[in-house]
Every structure is written in structure tokens, then in C-alpha cells.
Tab-separated table of C-alpha atoms and ligand atoms in Angstrom:
chain	number	residue	atom	x	y	z
A	9	MET	CA	2.625	15.625	-21.681
A	10	VAL	CA	-0.080	13.966	-19.524
A	11	LYS	CA	0.700	14.038	-15.807
A	12	VAL	CA	-0.564	11.706	-13.106
A	13	LYS	CA	-2.511	13.812	-10.614
A	14	LYS	CA	-5.028	11.420	-9.069
A	15	ALA	CA	-4.567	8.384	-6.845
A	16	ILE	CA	-6.845	5.619	-5.624
A	17	ILE	CA	-6.194	3.965	-2.272
A	18	PRO	CA	-8.394	0.873	-2.028
A	19	ALA	CA	-9.234	0.132	1.597
A	20	ALA	CA	-12.464	-1.840	1.438
A	21	GLY	CA	-11.028	-5.317	2.007
A	22	LEU	CA	-12.070	-7.413	4.985
A	23	GLY	CA	-8.608	-7.691	6.506
A	24	THR	CA	-9.208	-11.316	7.473
A	25	ARG	CA	-5.533	-11.947	8.186
A	26	PHE	CA	-5.771	-9.688	11.223
A	27	LEU	CA	-9.006	-10.993	12.726
A	28	PRO	CA	-10.260	-10.507	15.372
A	29	ALA	CA	-8.508	-7.092	15.500
A	30	THR	CA	-10.210	-6.076	12.246
A	31	LYS	CA	-13.705	-7.158	13.208
A	32	ALA	CA	-14.683	-3.616	14.171
A	33	MET	CA	-11.573	-1.681	13.135
A	34	PRO	CA	-10.226	-1.133	9.604
A	35	LYS	CA	-6.961	-2.948	8.901
A	36	GLU	CA	-5.686	0.337	7.416
A	37	MET	CA	-5.921	1.975	10.866
A	38	LEU	CA	-3.592	-0.538	12.538
A	39	PRO	CA	-0.644	1.586	13.675
A	40	ILE	CA	3.034	1.085	12.948
A	41	VAL	CA	4.234	2.439	16.319
A	42	ASP	CA	1.834	5.422	16.456
A	43	LYS	CA	0.850	6.160	12.860
A	44	PRO	CA	-1.901	4.237	11.001
A	45	THR	CA	-0.637	2.365	7.938
A	46	VAL	CA	-2.978	4.324	5.649
A	47	GLN	CA	-1.296	7.585	6.695
A	48	TYR	CA	2.081	6.312	5.434
A	49	ILE	CA	0.373	5.642	2.094
A	50	VAL	CA	-1.297	9.047	1.897
A	51	GLU	CA	2.025	10.726	2.770
A	52	GLU	CA	3.792	8.824	-0.027
A	53	ALA	CA	1.133	9.909	-2.541
A	54	ILE	CA	1.469	13.558	-1.526
A	55	ALA	CA	5.265	13.442	-1.476
A	56	SER	CA	5.085	12.068	-5.039
A	57	GLY	CA	3.093	15.075	-6.244
A	58	ILE	CA	-0.411	13.555	-6.298
A	59	GLU	CA	-3.049	16.287	-6.032
A	60	ASP	CA	-6.276	14.325	-5.520
A	61	ILE	CA	-6.716	11.177	-3.459
A	62	ILE	CA	-9.764	8.939	-3.314
A	63	ILE	CA	-9.997	6.204	-0.710
A	64	VAL	CA	-12.314	3.321	-1.525
A	65	THR	CA	-13.900	2.354	1.782
A	66	GLY	CA	-16.498	-0.186	2.819
A	67	LYS	CA	-18.493	-1.346	5.789
A	68	GLY	CA	-16.907	-0.525	9.137
A	69	LYS	CA	-14.315	1.889	7.719
A	70	ARG	CA	-15.581	5.148	9.233
A	71	ALA	CA	-12.445	5.454	11.371
A	72	ILE	CA	-10.409	6.206	8.210
A	73	GLU	CA	-12.569	9.222	7.382
A	74	ASP	CA	-12.435	10.419	10.992
A	75	HIS	CA	-8.653	10.068	11.026
A	76	PHE	CA	-8.231	12.481	8.101
A	77	ASP	CA	-10.757	14.940	9.532
A	78	HIS	CA	-10.459	17.582	12.260
A	79	ALA	CA	-11.122	16.397	15.811
A	80	PHE	CA	-12.226	19.636	17.493
A	81	GLU	CA	-12.680	18.382	21.061
A	82	LEU	CA	-9.368	16.557	21.057
A	83	GLU	CA	-7.545	19.508	19.476
A	84	ASP	CA	-9.076	21.917	21.989
A	85	ASN	CA	-8.116	19.646	24.876
A	86	LEU	CA	-4.508	19.292	23.682
A	87	TYR	CA	-4.285	23.057	23.149
A	88	LYS	CA	-5.533	23.828	26.667
A	89	LYS	CA	-3.047	21.353	28.142
A	90	ARG	CA	-0.296	22.960	26.039
A	91	LYS	CA	0.538	19.592	24.430
A	92	LEU	CA	1.448	21.398	21.255
A	93	ASP	CA	3.625	18.725	19.677
A	94	LEU	CA	0.760	16.234	19.898
A	95	LEU	CA	-1.668	18.874	18.637
A	96	GLU	CA	0.497	19.336	15.579
A	97	LYS	CA	0.499	15.582	14.914
A	98	VAL	CA	-3.269	15.378	15.261
A	99	ARG	CA	-3.757	18.329	12.910
A	100	GLU	CA	-1.273	17.049	10.351
A	101	SER	CA	-3.498	14.228	9.125
A	102	ALA	CA	-6.447	16.617	8.643
A	103	GLN	CA	-4.488	18.848	6.243
A	104	VAL	CA	-5.043	16.701	3.187
A	105	ASP	CA	-8.183	16.815	1.142
A	106	ILE	CA	-9.362	13.273	0.583
A	107	HIS	CA	-12.403	11.987	-1.288
A	108	TYR	CA	-14.223	8.798	-0.376
A	109	ILE	CA	-16.346	6.285	-2.183
A	110	ARG	CA	-17.873	3.080	-0.855
A	111	GLN	CA	-17.452	-0.314	-2.380
A	112	LYS	CA	-20.760	-1.849	-1.378
A	113	GLU	CA	-19.442	-5.415	-1.371
A	114	PRO	CA	-15.797	-6.581	-1.219
A	115	LYS	CA	-15.778	-8.155	-4.682
A	116	GLY	CA	-12.036	-7.825	-5.162
A	117	LEU	CA	-9.319	-5.250	-5.795
A	118	GLY	CA	-10.290	-4.800	-9.472
A	119	HIS	CA	-13.853	-4.019	-8.430
A	120	ALA	CA	-12.649	-1.529	-5.787
A	121	ILE	CA	-10.683	0.357	-8.461
A	122	TRP	CA	-13.683	0.253	-10.820
A	123	CYS	CA	-15.806	1.927	-8.081
A	124	ALA	CA	-13.598	5.050	-8.425
A	125	ARG	CA	-13.900	5.291	-12.237
A	126	LYS	CA	-16.074	8.432	-12.255
A	127	PHE	CA	-13.605	10.254	-10.026
A	128	ILE	CA	-10.744	9.349	-12.359
A	129	GLY	CA	-12.440	10.093	-15.681
A	130	ASP	CA	-10.185	9.945	-18.718
A	131	GLU	CA	-6.760	10.419	-17.074
A	132	PRO	CA	-3.900	8.158	-16.083
A	133	PHE	CA	-3.952	7.519	-12.332
A	134	ALA	CA	-2.046	5.901	-9.495
A	135	VAL	CA	-3.073	3.035	-7.219
A	136	LEU	CA	-1.424	2.504	-3.827
A	137	LEU	CA	-2.193	-0.496	-1.647
A	138	GLY	CA	-1.868	-0.195	2.102
A	139	ASP	CA	-0.303	-3.649	2.441
A	140	ASP	CA	3.069	-2.349	1.276
A	141	ILE	CA	4.927	0.505	2.938
A	142	VAL	CA	8.044	1.601	1.070
A	143	GLN	CA	10.889	3.633	2.580
A	144	ALA	CA	12.903	5.200	-0.226
A	145	GLU	CA	14.914	8.321	-0.934
A	146	THR	CA	12.666	9.119	-3.909
A	147	PRO	CA	9.110	8.056	-2.960
A	148	CYS	CA	8.218	4.764	-4.624
A	149	LEU	CA	5.199	6.207	-6.444
A	150	LYS	CA	7.251	9.134	-7.744
A	151	GLN	CA	9.719	6.659	-9.279
A	152	LEU	CA	6.833	5.037	-11.191
A	153	MET	CA	5.418	8.430	-12.197
A	154	ASP	CA	8.799	9.327	-13.700
A	155	VAL	CA	8.729	6.124	-15.776
A	156	PHE	CA	5.163	6.890	-16.861
A	157	GLU	CA	6.190	10.333	-18.062
A	158	GLN	CA	8.931	8.792	-20.150
A	159	TYR	CA	6.897	5.971	-21.758
A	160	ASN	CA	3.302	7.239	-21.481
A	161	ALA	CA	2.183	3.713	-20.604
A	162	SER	CA	1.016	1.784	-17.542
A	163	VAL	CA	3.752	0.954	-15.015
A	164	ILE	CA	3.625	-1.557	-12.176
A	165	GLY	CA	5.952	-1.394	-9.164
A	166	VAL	CA	7.760	-4.708	-8.700
A	167	GLN	CA	10.505	-6.330	-6.652
A	168	PRO	CA	12.039	-9.801	-6.799
A	169	VAL	CA	10.869	-12.356	-4.219
A	170	SER	CA	12.116	-15.879	-3.483
A	171	MET	CA	10.559	-18.588	-5.689
A	172	ASP	CA	8.875	-20.038	-2.583
A	173	GLU	CA	6.884	-16.825	-2.199
A	174	THR	CA	5.442	-16.510	-5.718
A	175	GLU	CA	2.056	-17.864	-4.686
A	176	ARG	CA	1.490	-14.870	-2.448
A	177	TYR	CA	1.860	-12.296	-5.245
A	178	GLY	CA	0.906	-11.266	-8.747
A	179	ILE	CA	3.927	-12.289	-10.859
A	180	ILE	CA	5.050	-10.835	-14.173
A	181	ASP	CA	6.150	-12.733	-17.235
A	182	PRO	CA	8.889	-10.449	-18.562
A	183	LEU	CA	9.424	-9.913	-22.279
A	184	ARG	CA	12.517	-7.687	-22.170
A	185	GLN	CA	14.614	-6.134	-19.427
A	186	ASP	CA	16.524	-2.885	-19.512
A	187	GLY	CA	18.116	-2.211	-16.122
A	188	ARG	CA	15.279	-1.749	-13.618
A	189	LEU	CA	12.613	-1.675	-16.323
A	190	TYR	CA	10.757	-4.691	-17.757
A	191	GLU	CA	8.453	-4.787	-20.725
A	192	VAL	CA	5.674	-7.095	-19.605
A	193	LYS	CA	4.534	-10.075	-21.670
A	194	GLY	CA	1.954	-11.316	-19.183
A	195	LEU	CA	0.867	-11.399	-15.553
A	196	VAL	CA	-0.259	-14.276	-13.367
A	197	GLU	CA	-2.061	-13.951	-10.034
A	198	LYS	CA	-0.487	-16.014	-7.222
A	199	PRO	CA	1.141	-18.819	-9.266
A	200	LYS	CA	2.691	-21.891	-7.630
A	201	LYS	CA	6.495	-21.986	-7.717
A	202	GLU	CA	6.447	-24.559	-10.573
A	203	GLU	CA	4.120	-22.405	-12.697
A	204	ALA	CA	5.580	-18.970	-11.969
A	205	PRO	CA	7.026	-17.317	-15.103
A	206	SER	CA	9.547	-15.365	-12.960
A	207	ASN	CA	10.156	-14.239	-9.390
A	208	VAL	CA	9.329	-10.597	-10.169
A	209	ALA	CA	6.374	-9.724	-7.940
A	210	ILE	CA	3.809	-6.899	-8.058
A	211	MET	CA	4.121	-4.741	-4.957
A	212	GLY	CA	1.059	-2.566	-4.482
A	213	ARG	CA	2.002	0.476	-6.566
A	214	TYR	CA	0.609	1.067	-10.046
A	215	ILE	CA	0.242	3.805	-12.636
A	216	LEU	CA	-2.588	2.867	-14.989
A	217	THR	CA	-4.070	4.376	-18.113
A	218	PRO	CA	-7.858	4.948	-18.046
A	219	GLU	CA	-8.355	2.214	-20.668
A	220	ILE	CA	-8.122	-0.243	-17.742
A	221	PHE	CA	-11.760	0.615	-16.947
A	222	LYS	CA	-12.930	-0.920	-20.254
A	223	HIS	CA	-11.642	-4.244	-18.958
A	224	LEU	CA	-12.867	-3.758	-15.387
A	225	ASP	CA	-16.337	-2.863	-16.777
A	226	LYS	CA	-16.759	-6.510	-17.761
A	227	GLN	CA	-16.629	-7.484	-14.049
A	228	GLU	CA	-15.091	-10.874	-14.803
A	229	GLN	CA	-14.204	-12.947	-11.778
A	230	GLY	CA	-10.758	-14.456	-11.450
A	231	ALA	CA	-8.741	-16.208	-8.723
A	232	GLY	CA	-10.759	-16.715	-5.527
A	233	GLY	CA	-13.980	-15.609	-7.281
A	234	GLU	CA	-12.792	-11.982	-7.007
A	235	ILE	CA	-12.592	-9.319	-9.716
A	236	GLN	CA	-8.808	-9.118	-10.009
A	237	LEU	CA	-6.875	-6.023	-11.031
A	238	THR	CA	-4.070	-8.258	-12.319
A	239	ASP	CA	-6.462	-9.895	-14.834
A	240	ALA	CA	-7.581	-6.494	-16.144
A	241	ILE	CA	-3.934	-5.365	-16.531
A	242	GLN	CA	-3.237	-8.595	-18.412
A	243	LYS	CA	-6.051	-7.686	-20.852
A	244	LEU	CA	-4.843	-4.091	-21.095
A	245	ASN	CA	-1.458	-5.469	-22.068
A	246	GLY	CA	-3.116	-6.970	-25.150
A	247	THR	CA	-3.763	-3.499	-26.570
A	248	GLN	CA	-1.124	-1.257	-24.884
A	249	ASN	CA	2.390	-1.771	-23.596
A	250	VAL	CA	2.595	-2.368	-19.874
A	251	TYR	CA	5.891	-1.894	-18.032
A	252	ALA	CA	7.150	-3.077	-14.661
A	253	TYR	CA	9.732	-1.105	-12.713
A	254	VAL	CA	11.929	-2.497	-9.925
A	255	PHE	CA	11.647	0.454	-7.569
A	256	GLU	CA	14.463	1.464	-5.261
A	257	GLY	CA	13.858	1.305	-1.525
A	258	THR	CA	12.915	-1.044	1.266
A	259	ARG	CA	9.478	-2.510	1.099
A	260	TYR	CA	7.666	-3.620	4.239
A	261	ASP	CA	4.816	-6.104	4.007
A	262	VAL	CA	2.335	-4.912	6.618
A	263	GLY	CA	-0.584	-6.901	5.164
A	264	GLU	CA	0.295	-10.030	7.140
A	265	LYS	CA	1.127	-10.596	10.779
A	266	LEU	CA	4.837	-11.419	10.760
A	267	GLY	CA	5.604	-8.605	8.286
A	268	PHE	CA	3.604	-6.221	10.453
A	269	ILE	CA	5.552	-7.156	13.590
A	270	LYS	CA	8.919	-6.868	11.800
A	271	THR	CA	7.988	-3.459	10.376
A	272	THR	CA	6.879	-2.185	13.776
A	273	ILE	CA	10.193	-3.252	15.345
A	274	GLU	CA	12.342	-1.812	12.531
A	275	MET	CA	10.529	1.522	12.483
A	276	ALA	CA	10.610	1.798	16.271
A	277	LEU	CA	14.356	1.064	16.259
A	278	ARG	CA	14.877	4.071	14.003
A	279	ARG	CA	12.985	6.442	16.276
A	280	GLU	CA	14.924	8.810	18.494
A	281	ASP	CA	12.410	8.507	21.334
A	282	LEU	CA	12.288	4.694	21.330
A	283	GLY	CA	15.268	3.264	19.446
A	284	GLU	CA	17.837	2.925	22.190
A	285	GLU	CA	15.559	1.478	24.853
A	286	LEU	CA	14.052	-0.959	22.390
A	287	ARG	CA	17.506	-2.059	21.186
A	288	ASN	CA	18.565	-2.776	24.779
A	289	TYR	CA	15.350	-4.653	25.419
A	290	LEU	CA	15.743	-6.749	22.250
A	291	ARG	CA	19.314	-7.617	23.203
A	292	GLU	CA	18.163	-8.779	26.659
A	293	LEU	CA	15.260	-10.674	25.148
A	294	VAL	CA	17.464	-12.524	22.656
A	295	GLU	CA	19.926	-13.487	25.401
A	296	ARG	CA	17.065	-14.744	27.577
A	297	GLU	CA	15.531	-16.727	24.708
A	298	LEU	CA	18.889	-18.252	23.767
A	299	SER	CA	19.657	-19.375	27.310
A	300	LEU	CA	16.124	-20.799	27.660
A	301	SER	CA	16.479	-22.818	24.466
A	302	ALA	CA	19.915	-24.044	25.647
A	303	VAL	CA	18.291	-25.285	28.887
A	304	ARG	CA	15.507	-27.025	26.906
A	305	ARG	CA	18.105	-28.827	24.809
B	21	UTP	P1	-5.911	-7.759	0.381
B	21	UTP	O1	-6.401	-9.095	0.007
B	21	UTP	O2	-4.508	-7.601	0.787
B	21	UTP	O3	-6.737	-7.125	1.577
B	21	UTP	O4	-6.288	-6.732	-0.767
B	21	UTP	P2	-7.863	-7.694	2.466
B	21	UTP	O5	-8.844	-8.445	1.659
B	21	UTP	O6	-8.375	-6.550	3.260
B	21	UTP	O7	-7.005	-8.589	3.464
B	21	UTP	P3	-7.083	-10.113	3.855
B	21	UTP	O8	-6.411	-10.850	2.725
B	21	UTP	O9	-8.521	-10.465	4.042
B	21	UTP	O10	-6.311	-10.155	5.142
B	21	UTP	C1	-5.396	-5.737	-1.257
B	21	UTP	C2	-5.997	-4.359	-1.143
B	21	UTP	O11	-7.220	-4.272	-1.855
B	21	UTP	C3	-8.254	-3.778	-1.043
B	21	UTP	C4	-7.822	-4.071	0.389
B	21	UTP	O12	-8.401	-3.145	1.281
B	21	UTP	C5	-6.317	-3.949	0.290
B	21	UTP	O13	-5.907	-2.607	0.421
B	21	UTP	N1	-9.510	-4.449	-1.416
B	21	UTP	C6	-9.533	-5.796	-1.570
B	21	UTP	C7	-10.648	-3.689	-1.607
B	21	UTP	O14	-10.627	-2.448	-1.468
B	21	UTP	N2	-11.790	-4.322	-1.964
B	21	UTP	C8	-11.857	-5.669	-2.120
B	21	UTP	O15	-12.946	-6.173	-2.449
B	21	UTP	C9	-10.702	-6.416	-1.914
């Protein structure tokens, strides 16, 4: 049986939704409380059993490589000051062996994946996007890997969204449903509510067979003039079955501002060192806001 051992984390996008913060800093380094979003993604890949990770970077993304590297001066300083808990945290992110490749121009997600084709070779592989963080008992990617092992075919992680949100996502056109699993008839990138074939949205986790590269090789532009991964999966579906799996767990959208703020608050609320104080503060804040709006009325 073929196992999924490699993962691509594309991180070469411009992060325009977070400008000006992302002018000189990668969007993937924005922290949820005190951990960069890309570290959550790397941890999920490792927890799922992935052995080799490649991050597709671009201009201005050096901070990602530095984050997963040793920082000798900082480590030495923390050691001398006996801040051993912080030292452990700093060292933790340098434990994983990560490969990097540059996408020379941000031509789209499909193009970013294509840039890693030589690293992948002729094996099935995983793709994890940093815009979605998933908290689940069984890591989200592992759930998809289990489906792959059963069907030996490409699997996309999906969750239902409200019909008003379809134009923010890739949406699947389902052929058949069996519990959490869909056989996919087609995929549409960001359809309007009226044109959406369903409300089942693609959520930034994929297991793909290497045949996807034959379609990405053609470098065809799709929505927004970008080389879209969704379009290549649609073509792949013409020759191989593609499945979609409604993964279990809570998914946080950290790729846009409001989702990022909500995620930060929820994660901080669950922390032992911050939760209680933050909860008290939020309670006070809500009371203050409510009485202010009552005065305005
Ligand atoms: P997004 O569209 O969410 O990311 O792409 P973005 O382009 O960085 O963000 P906005 O929309 O401008 O705010 C999904 C994923 O694909 C990667 C991004 O880094 C992100 O992880 N991507 C996108 C690339 O690696 N290369 C590209 O050319 C485009």
C-alpha cells in the first residue's frame, strides 16, 4: 500500500488581506497568541505522520526559514538567564527538518504546488494551507490520509458553509454521499450563491496523487488570472476518482481579519495562563459596550 509521506505547505502568497502588516512580514508568521500560524500547520503535518515537509516561499519570506532554524544567540541568552521554559519553546520549532523552494512569482496556488514537483516525484502527497487551522482529536490531515489509504485516490478536506459564503471558497459538486465521504463530480472556484452546486467547501487540506502535475504542467490560468489548484483537480477528476471528506474538528479561518481575531480570542481563552483574565476582561468589555449602545439609543 502506498503511504503519504510528503507534504507541501504553500506560503508564497502576498497576504494582501493583512496589509500593511504583511508588507515586510510573511502572513504565515502572524501569531495566534504567541505561535506563528505556520507552526500550527507544521505541527499538524507531523502529528499526522508526515516525514518530509517542503514550504513554498517567495519574496520577503525569510522569517519563515529563520523561525524553523536554531537561533544561537537567543538560545544562549535564555539559557544564561535560566529562562528554560522559553528556551524549550524556541528550540521546539527548530526540531523539524523542513525543505524550502521559492516560487519566483505569485502566479497562484496551483503554480506554487507545481514548484514543488521535483521534491514530490512520483508519490501521493499532502497539501496544507496556512489559512485554515483545525483543532481536532485526530489531526485533520491524518483523517484524510486514512481515507486515502482506503481508496487510493485523491481526497479533499471539506466542510459545509452557509450559501452566502460560497463565493469565498472552492465548492464541490457532489456525485454520491456516504456518511462523511463524497464522490466528487466537479469543482468550482468561488461560485456565486446562485451558481454554487452545493455548500460543501474546500478547506485547505488535500491528499493528491502525482498525476495532478500533468495538469499543472499546462500552466493554464483560471479565476483571477491565477493558476488554480481547483482547476487542476477538476481535470484530474476526469481520469481518476476524487473524493471529498467532511473532516471532524473545528476549523478556524485565519486567512482573513475577522477570523484571525476570533481565533486569537478563542485560543487565548483556552490557555491556562491567559484564559481567566481574558474572560473577565471580555465580560467587562461587553457590559461597557452594551451600556454605551443603550446610551446612544
Ligand atoms: P490565499 O489567496 O489565501 O493567500 O492563497 P494570499 O494570496 O497570500 O492572501 P491574500 O488573499 O492576498 O490575502 C492560499 C494559499 O496559497 C498560497 C498562499 O501563501 C496561501 O497559503 N499561495 C497563493 C502561494 O503560495 N502562491 C501563490 O501564488 C498564491
